[in-house]
CSV table of C-alpha atoms and ligand atoms in Angstrom, one decimal:
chain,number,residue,atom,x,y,z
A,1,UNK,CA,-108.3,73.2,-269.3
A,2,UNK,CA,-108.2,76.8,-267.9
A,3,UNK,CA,-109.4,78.6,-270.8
A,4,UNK,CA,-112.2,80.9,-271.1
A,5,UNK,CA,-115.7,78.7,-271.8
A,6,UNK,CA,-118.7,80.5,-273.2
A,7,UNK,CA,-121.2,79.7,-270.1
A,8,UNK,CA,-124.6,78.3,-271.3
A,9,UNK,CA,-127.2,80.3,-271.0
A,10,UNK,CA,-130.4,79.7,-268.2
A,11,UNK,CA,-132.8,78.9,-271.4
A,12,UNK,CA,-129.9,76.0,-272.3
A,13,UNK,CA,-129.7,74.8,-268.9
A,14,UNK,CA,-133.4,74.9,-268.7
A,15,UNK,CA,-133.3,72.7,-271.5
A,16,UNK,CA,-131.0,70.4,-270.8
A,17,UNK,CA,-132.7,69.3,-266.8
A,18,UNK,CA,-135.2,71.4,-266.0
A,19,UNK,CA,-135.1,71.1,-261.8
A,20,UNK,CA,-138.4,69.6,-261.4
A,21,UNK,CA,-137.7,66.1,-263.1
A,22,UNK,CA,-138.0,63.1,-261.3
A,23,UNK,CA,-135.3,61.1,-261.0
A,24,UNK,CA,-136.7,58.6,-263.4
A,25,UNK,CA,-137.5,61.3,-266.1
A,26,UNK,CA,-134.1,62.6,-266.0
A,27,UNK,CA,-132.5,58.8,-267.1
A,28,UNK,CA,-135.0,58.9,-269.6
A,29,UNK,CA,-135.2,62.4,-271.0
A,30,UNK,CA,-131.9,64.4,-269.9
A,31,UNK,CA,-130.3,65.5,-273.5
A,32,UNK,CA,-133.1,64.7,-275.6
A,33,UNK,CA,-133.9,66.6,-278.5
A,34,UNK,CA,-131.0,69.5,-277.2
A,35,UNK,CA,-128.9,69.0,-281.1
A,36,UNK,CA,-128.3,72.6,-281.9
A,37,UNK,CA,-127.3,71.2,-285.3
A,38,UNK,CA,-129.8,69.0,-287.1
A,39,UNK,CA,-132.1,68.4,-283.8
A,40,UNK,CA,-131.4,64.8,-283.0
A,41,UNK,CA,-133.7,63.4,-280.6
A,42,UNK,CA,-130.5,61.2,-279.4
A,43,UNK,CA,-127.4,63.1,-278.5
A,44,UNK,CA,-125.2,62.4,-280.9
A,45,UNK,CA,-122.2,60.2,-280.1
A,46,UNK,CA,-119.2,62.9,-281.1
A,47,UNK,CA,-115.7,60.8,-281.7
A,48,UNK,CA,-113.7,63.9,-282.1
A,49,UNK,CA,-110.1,63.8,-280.1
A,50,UNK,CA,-110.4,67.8,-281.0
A,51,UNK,CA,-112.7,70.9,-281.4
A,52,UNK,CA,-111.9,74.2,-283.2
A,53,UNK,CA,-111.3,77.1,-281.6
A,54,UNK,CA,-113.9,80.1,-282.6
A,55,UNK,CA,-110.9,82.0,-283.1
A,56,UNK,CA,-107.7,83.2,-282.0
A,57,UNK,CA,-108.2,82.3,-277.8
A,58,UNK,CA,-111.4,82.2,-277.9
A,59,UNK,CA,-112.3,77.9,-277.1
A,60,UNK,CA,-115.6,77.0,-277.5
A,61,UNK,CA,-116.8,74.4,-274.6
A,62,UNK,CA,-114.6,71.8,-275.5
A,63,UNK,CA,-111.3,72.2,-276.8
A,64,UNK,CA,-109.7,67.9,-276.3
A,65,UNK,CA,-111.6,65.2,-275.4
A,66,UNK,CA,-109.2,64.2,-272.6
A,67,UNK,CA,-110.6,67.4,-270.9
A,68,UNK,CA,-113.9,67.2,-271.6
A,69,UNK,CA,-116.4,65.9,-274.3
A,70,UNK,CA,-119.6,66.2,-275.1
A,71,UNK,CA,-121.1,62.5,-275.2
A,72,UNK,CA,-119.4,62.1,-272.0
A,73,UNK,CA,-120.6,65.7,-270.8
A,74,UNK,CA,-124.0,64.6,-271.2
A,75,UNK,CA,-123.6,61.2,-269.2
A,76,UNK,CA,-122.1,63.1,-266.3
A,77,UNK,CA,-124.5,65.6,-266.3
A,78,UNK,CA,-127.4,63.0,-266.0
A,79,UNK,CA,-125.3,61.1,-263.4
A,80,UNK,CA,-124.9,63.9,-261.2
A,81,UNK,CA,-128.8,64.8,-261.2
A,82,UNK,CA,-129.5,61.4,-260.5
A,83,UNK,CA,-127.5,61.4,-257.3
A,84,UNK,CA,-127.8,65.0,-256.1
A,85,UNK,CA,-124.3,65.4,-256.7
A,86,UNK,CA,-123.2,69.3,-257.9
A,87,UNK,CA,-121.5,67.9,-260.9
A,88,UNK,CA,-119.3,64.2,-262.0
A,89,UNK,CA,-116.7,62.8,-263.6
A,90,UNK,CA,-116.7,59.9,-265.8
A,91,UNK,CA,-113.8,57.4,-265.9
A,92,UNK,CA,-112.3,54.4,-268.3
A,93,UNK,CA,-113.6,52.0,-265.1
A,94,UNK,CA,-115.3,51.5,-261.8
A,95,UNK,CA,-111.6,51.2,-260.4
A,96,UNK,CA,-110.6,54.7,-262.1
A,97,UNK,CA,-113.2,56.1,-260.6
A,98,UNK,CA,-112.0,54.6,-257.1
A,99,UNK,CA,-108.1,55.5,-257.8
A,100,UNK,CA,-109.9,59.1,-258.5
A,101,UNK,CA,-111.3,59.7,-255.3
A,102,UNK,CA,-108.0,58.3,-253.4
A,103,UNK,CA,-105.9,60.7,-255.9
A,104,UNK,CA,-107.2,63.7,-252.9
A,105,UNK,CA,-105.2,61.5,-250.4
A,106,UNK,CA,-101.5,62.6,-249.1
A,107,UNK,CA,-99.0,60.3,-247.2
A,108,UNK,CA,-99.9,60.7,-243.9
A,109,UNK,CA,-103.1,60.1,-244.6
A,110,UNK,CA,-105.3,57.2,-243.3
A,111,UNK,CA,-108.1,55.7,-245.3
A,112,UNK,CA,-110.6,53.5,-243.5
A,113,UNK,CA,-112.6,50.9,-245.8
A,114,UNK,CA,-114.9,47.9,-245.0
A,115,UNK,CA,-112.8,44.9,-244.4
A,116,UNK,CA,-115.3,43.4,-246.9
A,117,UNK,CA,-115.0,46.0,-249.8
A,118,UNK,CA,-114.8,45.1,-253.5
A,119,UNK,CA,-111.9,42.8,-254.2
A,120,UNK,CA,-110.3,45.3,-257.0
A,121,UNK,CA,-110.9,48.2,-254.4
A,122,UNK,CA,-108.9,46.2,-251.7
A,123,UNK,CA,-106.1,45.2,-254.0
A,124,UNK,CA,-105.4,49.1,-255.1
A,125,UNK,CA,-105.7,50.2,-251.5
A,126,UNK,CA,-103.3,47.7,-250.5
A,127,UNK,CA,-101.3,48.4,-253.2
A,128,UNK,CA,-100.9,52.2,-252.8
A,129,UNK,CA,-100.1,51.4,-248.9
A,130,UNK,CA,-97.3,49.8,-249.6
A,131,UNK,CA,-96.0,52.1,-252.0
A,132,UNK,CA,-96.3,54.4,-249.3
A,133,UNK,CA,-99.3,56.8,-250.8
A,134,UNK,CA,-100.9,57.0,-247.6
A,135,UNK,CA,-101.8,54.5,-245.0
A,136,UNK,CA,-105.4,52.0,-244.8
A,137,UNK,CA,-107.2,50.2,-242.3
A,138,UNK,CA,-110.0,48.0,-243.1
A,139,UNK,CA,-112.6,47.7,-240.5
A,140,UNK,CA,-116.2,46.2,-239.8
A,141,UNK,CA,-118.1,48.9,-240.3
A,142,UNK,CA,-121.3,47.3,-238.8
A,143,UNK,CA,-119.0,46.9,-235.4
A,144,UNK,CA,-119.5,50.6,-233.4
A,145,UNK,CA,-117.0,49.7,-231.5
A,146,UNK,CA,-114.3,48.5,-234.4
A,147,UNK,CA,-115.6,51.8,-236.1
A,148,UNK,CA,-115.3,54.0,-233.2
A,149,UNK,CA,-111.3,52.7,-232.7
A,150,UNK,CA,-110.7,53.9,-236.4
A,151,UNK,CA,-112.0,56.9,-236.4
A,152,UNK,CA,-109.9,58.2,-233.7
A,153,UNK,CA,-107.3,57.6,-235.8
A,154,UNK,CA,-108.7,61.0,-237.8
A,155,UNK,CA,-108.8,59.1,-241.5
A,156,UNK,CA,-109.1,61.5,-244.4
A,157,UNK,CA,-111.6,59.6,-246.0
A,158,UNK,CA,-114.1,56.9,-245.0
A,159,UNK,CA,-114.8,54.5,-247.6
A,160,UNK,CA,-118.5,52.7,-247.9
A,161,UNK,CA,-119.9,50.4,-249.7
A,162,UNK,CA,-123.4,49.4,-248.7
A,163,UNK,CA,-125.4,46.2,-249.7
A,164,UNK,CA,-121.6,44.9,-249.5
A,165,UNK,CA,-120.4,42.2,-251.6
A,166,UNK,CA,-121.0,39.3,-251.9
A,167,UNK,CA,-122.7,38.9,-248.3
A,168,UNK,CA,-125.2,42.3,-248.9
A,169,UNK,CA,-124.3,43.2,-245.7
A,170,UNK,CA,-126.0,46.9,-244.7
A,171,UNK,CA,-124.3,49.8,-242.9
A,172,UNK,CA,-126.2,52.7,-241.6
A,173,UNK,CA,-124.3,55.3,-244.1
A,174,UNK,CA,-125.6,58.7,-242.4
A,175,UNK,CA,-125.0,57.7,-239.0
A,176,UNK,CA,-121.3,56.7,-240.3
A,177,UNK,CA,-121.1,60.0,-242.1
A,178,UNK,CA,-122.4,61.4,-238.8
A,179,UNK,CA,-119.5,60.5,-237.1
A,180,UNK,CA,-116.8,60.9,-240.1
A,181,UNK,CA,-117.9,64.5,-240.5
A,182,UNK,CA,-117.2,64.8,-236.2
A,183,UNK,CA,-113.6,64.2,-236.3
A,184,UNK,CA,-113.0,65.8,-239.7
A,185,UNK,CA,-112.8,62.6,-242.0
A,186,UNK,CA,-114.5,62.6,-245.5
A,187,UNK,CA,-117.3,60.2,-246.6
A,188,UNK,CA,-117.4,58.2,-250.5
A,189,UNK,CA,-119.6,55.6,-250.8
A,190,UNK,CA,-119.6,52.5,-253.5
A,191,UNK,CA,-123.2,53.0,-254.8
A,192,UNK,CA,-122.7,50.2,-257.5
A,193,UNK,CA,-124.7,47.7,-256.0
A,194,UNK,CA,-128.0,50.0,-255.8
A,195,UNK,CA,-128.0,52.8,-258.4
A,196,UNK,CA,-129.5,56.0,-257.7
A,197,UNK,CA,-132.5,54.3,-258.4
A,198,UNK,CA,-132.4,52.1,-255.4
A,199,UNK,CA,-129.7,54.7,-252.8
A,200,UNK,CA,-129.0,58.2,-252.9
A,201,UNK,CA,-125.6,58.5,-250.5
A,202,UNK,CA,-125.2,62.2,-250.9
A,203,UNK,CA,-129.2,62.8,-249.0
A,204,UNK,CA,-127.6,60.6,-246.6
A,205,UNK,CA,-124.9,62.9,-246.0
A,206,UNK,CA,-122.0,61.6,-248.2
A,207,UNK,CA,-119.1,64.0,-250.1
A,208,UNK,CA,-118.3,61.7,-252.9
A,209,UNK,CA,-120.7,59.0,-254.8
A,210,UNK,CA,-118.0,56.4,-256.6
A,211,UNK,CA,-119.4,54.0,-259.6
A,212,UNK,CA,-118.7,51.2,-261.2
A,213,UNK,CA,-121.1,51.9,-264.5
A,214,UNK,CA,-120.2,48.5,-265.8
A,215,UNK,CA,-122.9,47.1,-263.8
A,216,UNK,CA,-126.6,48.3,-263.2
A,217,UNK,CA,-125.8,52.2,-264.8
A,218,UNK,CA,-124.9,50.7,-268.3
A,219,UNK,CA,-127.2,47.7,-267.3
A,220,UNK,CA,-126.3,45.5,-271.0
A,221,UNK,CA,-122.4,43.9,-270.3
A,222,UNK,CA,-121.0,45.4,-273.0
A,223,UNK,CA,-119.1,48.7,-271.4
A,224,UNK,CA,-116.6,48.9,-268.5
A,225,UNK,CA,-116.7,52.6,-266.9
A,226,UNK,CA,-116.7,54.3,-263.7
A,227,UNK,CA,-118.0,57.6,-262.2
A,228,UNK,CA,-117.5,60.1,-259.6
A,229,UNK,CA,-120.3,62.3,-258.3
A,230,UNK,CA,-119.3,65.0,-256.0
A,231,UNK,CA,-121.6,66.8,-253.6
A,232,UNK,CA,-119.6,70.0,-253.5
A,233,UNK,CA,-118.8,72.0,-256.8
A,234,UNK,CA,-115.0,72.5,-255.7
A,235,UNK,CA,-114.5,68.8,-255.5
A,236,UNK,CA,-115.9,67.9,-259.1
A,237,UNK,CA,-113.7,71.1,-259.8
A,238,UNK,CA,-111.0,68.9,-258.6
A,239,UNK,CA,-111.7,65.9,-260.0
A,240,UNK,CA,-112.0,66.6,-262.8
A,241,UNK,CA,-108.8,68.5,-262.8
A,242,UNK,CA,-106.8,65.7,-261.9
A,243,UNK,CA,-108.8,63.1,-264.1
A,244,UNK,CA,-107.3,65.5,-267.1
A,245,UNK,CA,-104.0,65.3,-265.7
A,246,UNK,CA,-103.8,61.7,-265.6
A,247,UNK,CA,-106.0,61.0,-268.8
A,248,UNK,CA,-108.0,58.5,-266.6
A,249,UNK,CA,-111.5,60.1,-268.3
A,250,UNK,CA,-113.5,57.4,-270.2
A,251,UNK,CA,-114.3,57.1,-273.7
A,252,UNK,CA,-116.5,59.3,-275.9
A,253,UNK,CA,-118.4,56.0,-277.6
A,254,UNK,CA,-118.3,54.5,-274.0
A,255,UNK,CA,-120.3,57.3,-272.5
A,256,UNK,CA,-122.9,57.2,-275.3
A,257,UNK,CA,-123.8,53.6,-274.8
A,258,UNK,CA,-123.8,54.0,-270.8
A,259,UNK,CA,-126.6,56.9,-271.7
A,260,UNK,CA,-128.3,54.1,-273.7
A,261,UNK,CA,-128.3,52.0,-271.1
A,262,UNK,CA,-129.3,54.4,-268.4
A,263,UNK,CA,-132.5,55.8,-270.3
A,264,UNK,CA,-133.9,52.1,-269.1
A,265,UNK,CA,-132.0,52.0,-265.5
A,266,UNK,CA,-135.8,52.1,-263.3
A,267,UNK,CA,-138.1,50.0,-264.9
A,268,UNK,CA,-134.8,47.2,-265.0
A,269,UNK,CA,-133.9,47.0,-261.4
A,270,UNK,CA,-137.1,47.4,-260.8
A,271,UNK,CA,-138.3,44.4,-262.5
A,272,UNK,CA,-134.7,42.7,-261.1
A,273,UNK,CA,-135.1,43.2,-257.9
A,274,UNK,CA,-138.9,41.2,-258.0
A,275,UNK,CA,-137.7,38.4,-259.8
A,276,UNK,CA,-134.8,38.8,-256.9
A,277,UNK,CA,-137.3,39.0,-253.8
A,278,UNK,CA,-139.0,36.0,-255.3
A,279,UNK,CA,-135.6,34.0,-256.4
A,280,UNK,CA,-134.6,34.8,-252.3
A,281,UNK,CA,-137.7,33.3,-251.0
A,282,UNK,CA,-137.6,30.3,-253.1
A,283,UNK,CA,-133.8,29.3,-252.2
A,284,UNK,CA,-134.9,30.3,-248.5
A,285,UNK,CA,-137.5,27.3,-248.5
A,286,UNK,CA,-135.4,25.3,-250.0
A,287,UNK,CA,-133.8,22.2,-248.2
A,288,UNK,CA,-129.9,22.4,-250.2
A,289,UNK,CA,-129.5,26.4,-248.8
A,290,UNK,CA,-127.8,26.8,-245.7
A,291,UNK,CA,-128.5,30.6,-245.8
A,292,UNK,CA,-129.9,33.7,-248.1
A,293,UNK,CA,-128.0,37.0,-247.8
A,294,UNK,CA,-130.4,38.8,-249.3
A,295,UNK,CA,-131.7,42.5,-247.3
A,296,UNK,CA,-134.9,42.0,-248.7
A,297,UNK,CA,-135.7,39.1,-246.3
A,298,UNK,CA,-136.8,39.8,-243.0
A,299,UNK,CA,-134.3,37.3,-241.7
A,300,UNK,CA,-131.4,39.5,-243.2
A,301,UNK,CA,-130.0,41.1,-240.3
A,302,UNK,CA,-129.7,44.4,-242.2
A,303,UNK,CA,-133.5,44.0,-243.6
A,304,UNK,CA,-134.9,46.9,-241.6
A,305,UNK,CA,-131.7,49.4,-242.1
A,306,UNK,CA,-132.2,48.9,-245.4
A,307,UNK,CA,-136.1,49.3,-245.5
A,308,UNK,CA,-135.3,53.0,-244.1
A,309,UNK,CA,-131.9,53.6,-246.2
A,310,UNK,CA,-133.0,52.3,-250.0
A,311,UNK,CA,-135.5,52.7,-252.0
A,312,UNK,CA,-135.8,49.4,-252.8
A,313,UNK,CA,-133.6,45.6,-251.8
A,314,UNK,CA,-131.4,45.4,-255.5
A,315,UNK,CA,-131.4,42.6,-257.2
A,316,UNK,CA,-128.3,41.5,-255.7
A,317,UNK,CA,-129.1,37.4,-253.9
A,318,UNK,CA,-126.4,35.1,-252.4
A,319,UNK,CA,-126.7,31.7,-250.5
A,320,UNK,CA,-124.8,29.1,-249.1
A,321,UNK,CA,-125.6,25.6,-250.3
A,322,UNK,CA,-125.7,22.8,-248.0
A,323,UNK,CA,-123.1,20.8,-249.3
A,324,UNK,CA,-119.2,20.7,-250.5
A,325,UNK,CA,-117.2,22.5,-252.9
A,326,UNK,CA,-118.3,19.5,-255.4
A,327,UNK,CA,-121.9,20.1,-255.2
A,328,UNK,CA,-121.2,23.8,-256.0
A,329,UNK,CA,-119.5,22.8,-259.3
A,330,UNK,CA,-123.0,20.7,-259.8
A,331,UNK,CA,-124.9,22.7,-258.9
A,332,UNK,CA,-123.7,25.3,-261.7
A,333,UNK,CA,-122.9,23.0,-264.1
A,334,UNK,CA,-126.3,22.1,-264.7
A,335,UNK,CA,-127.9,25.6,-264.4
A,336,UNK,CA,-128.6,26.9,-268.1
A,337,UNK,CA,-129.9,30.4,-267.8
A,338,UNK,CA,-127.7,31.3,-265.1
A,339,UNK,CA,-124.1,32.5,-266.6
A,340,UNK,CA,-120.9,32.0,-264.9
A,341,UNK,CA,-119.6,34.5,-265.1
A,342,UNK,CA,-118.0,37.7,-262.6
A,343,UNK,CA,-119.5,41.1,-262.9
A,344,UNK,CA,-123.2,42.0,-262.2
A,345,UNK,CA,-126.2,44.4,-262.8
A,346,UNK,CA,-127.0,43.6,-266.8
A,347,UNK,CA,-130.1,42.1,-268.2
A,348,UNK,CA,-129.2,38.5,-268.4
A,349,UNK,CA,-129.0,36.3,-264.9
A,350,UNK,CA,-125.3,35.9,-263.6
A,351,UNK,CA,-123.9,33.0,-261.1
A,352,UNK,CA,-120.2,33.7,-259.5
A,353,UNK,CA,-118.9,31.4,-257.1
A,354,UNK,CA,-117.0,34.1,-255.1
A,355,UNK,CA,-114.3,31.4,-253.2
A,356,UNK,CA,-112.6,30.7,-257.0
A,357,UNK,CA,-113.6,34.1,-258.9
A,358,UNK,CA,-114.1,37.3,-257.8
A,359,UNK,CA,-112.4,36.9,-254.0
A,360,UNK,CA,-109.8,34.4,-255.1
A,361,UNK,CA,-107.5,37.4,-254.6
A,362,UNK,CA,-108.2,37.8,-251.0
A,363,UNK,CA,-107.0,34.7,-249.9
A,364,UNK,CA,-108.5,32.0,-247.6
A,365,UNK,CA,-107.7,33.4,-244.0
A,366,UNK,CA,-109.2,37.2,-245.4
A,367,UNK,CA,-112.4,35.3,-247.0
A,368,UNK,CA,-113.1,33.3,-243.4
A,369,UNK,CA,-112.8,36.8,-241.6
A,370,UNK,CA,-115.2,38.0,-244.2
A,371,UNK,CA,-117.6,35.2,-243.7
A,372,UNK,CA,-116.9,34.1,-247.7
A,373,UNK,CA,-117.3,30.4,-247.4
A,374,UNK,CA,-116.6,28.1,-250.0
A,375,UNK,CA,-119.8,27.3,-250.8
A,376,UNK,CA,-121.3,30.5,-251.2
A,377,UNK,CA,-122.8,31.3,-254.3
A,378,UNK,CA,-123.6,34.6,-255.9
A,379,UNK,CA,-126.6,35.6,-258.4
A,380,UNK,CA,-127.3,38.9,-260.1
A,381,UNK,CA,-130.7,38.3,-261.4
A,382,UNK,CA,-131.5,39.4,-264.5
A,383,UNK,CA,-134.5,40.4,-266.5
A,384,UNK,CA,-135.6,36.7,-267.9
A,385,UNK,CA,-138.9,35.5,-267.1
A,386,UNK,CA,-139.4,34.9,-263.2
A,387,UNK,CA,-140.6,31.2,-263.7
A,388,UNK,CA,-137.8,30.2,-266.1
A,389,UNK,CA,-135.2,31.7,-263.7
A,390,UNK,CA,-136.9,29.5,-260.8
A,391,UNK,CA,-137.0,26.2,-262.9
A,392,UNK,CA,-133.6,26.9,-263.5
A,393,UNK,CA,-132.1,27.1,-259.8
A,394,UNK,CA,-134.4,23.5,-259.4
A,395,UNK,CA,-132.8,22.0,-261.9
A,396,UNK,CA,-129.5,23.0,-260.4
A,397,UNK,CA,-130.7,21.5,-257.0
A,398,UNK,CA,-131.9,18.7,-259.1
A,399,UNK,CA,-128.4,17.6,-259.9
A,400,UNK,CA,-127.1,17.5,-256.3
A,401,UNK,CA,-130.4,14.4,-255.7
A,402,UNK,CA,-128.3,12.0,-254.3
A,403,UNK,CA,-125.3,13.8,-252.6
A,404,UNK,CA,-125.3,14.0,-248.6
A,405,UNK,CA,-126.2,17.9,-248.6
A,406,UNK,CA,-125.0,18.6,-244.5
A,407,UNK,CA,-127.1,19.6,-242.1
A,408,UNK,CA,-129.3,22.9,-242.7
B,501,PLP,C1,-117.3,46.1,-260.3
B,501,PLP,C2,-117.1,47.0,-259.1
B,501,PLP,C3,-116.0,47.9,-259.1
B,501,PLP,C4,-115.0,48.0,-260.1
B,501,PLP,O1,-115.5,48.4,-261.4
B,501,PLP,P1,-114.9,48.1,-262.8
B,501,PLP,O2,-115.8,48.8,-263.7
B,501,PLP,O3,-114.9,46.6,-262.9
B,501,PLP,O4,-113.5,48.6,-262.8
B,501,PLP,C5,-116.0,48.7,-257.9
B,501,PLP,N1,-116.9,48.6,-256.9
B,501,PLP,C6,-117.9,47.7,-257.0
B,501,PLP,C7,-118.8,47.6,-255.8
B,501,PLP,C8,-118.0,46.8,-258.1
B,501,PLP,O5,-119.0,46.0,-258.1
């Protein structure tokens, strides 16, 4: 790091994104056919821990992997367009790229994060409070008032995370960024739920974009990364920086199969979130659902918020049966299609049961306050055929004929 870089030239840069791409041609078409050494249509996947020197001081764009690499160069590039962010920084995980954004935080600092963020999120925040790395409050974003009482406490950083998880609950991000940006604070929001496809937080006003490029960015299950996109050039400056210094940055074959992935990111949550809208009204009309969080039904209380603030509803459904904890484990033990299984936003159809997998960690009394009941379940719908999704929820529902079911 530090050393003199040959710049690229405008034709290069031209090359590489030229500024009038839509969004959906950059995923497909940023790097392509750029090879300066045998003209790969694919950028190359390069392994290398190291990179000559030119000569005596004189480094050529990369000198060590750790720093900076070209495969993952590329990926952050694209990532950056794709949010409107000045530049990014691409991690070994979602949670990296988390623990990189509160890296900027001192000890008297306060963060203030949704009281129903990402269980991994809210595990490291509490765990660097009570090291004493600076100080958290978690808060009900959607609550003005609740909101209001923490921001006069002057927190260096906001943390968002909108569709939430697993109850997709909406928050107006540039009405909170509004008000951060009034007393001072700083604004990141979680965009893993949505994509750039679906939510662009830095048009709405936000410094940092976090990612968890596990899920819809890498879109196939088969690579666990993370990403930050910063709005201001001295902040990916010092990101990056401090992702050196603790060798946090991700993997040079990692980043070249999250580019894969990406190249297909619109047309899959696209086609997701239909087979989701229709999976959503389905369970709706259905007599064994207590409820649907899903922001893409006009009975989700954050339906019209999100109307204005996304681009499209995700592909992101969870319900509450109407039942007991045993008719849950029915339920999913005769669903076929649907994998149990944490995580979210690849091409095959996931069910989680939140209670025992991915909020086990929170604990009963946080999961109440959160509105996580024990018979909530939670679907990332994937790109099977609509129909063969549907028949597989019924034969799920099929398995409960018989049990009492509650009242709806
Ligand atoms: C999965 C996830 C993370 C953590 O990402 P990993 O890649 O699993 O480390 C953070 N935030 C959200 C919203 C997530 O869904």
């Amino acid at each position: 790091m530090g050393r003199r870089r040959p710049a690229r030239t405008a034709r290069e840069k031209d090359r590489i994104m030229p500024q009038h791409w839509a969004p959906r041609t950059v995923a497909a078409a940023n790097g392509i056919a750029t090879d300066p050494a045998f003209g790969a249509v694919a950028p190359p996947v390069y392994l290398s821990s190291t990179f000559t020197f030119e000569g005596f001081d004189r480094a050529r764009r990369y000198d060590y992997s750790r720093s900076g690499n070209p495969s993952r160069g590329v990926l952050a590039d694209t990532l950056a367009a794709l949010e409107g962010g000045a530049g990014a920084v691409v991690v070994s995980s979602g949670m990296a790229a988390v623990d990189l954004v509160l890296s900027l935080l001192r000890p008297d600092d306060l963060v203030v994060a949704p009281h129903d963020c990402y269980s991994g999120t809210r595990r490291l925040l509490a765990a660097r409070r009570e090291r004493g790395h600076f100080d958290v409050g978690f808060v009900d974003q959607g609550d003005d008032a609740a909101l209001a009482g923490a921001l006069e406490r002057v927190p260096a950083l906001v943390l968002i995370e909108s569709p939430s998880n697993p109850l997709l609950r909406v928050v107006d991000i540039s009405a909170i960024v509004a008000r951060a940006h009034a007393v001072g604070s700083r604004v990141a929001v979680d965009n893993t739920f949505l994509s750039p496809a679906l939510q662009q937080p830095i048009a709405l006003g936000a410094d940092l974009v976090i990612h968890s490029t596990t899920k819809y960015l890498n879109g196939h299950s088969d690579v666990v990364g993370g990403a930050v996109i910063a709005a201001a050039a001295a902040d990916v400056e010092t990101l990056a920086a401090w992702a050196n210094v603790t060798g946090v940055t991700g993997a040079p074959f990692d980043a070249y199969l999250t580019l894969r992935g990406l190249r297909t990111l619109f047309p899959r949550i696209e086609a997701q979130q239909r087979t989701a809208a229709t999976l959503a009204a389905f369970l709706e009309a259905h007599p064994r659902v207590r409820a649907v969080h899903y922001p893409g039904l006009a009975s989700h209380p954050g339906h019209a918020l999100a109307k204005a603030q996304q681009a499209g509803f995700g592909a992101m459904v969870s319900f509450d049966l109407a039942g007991d904890v045993d008719d849950v484990a029915r339920f999913v033990a005769a669903l076929r299609l649907f994998t149990l299984a944490e995580s979210l936003g690849g091409v095959e159809s996931l069910v989680a049961h939140p209670a025992t997998m991915t909020h086990v960690g929170m604990g009963p009394e946080a999961r109440r306050l959160a509105g996580i009941g024990d018979t909530l379940l939670r679907l990332s719908v994937g790109l099977e055929a609509e129909a063969d999704l549907v028949r597989d929820l019924e034969q799920g529902f099929a398995a409960l004929a018989g049990t009492a079911g509650g009242a709806r």
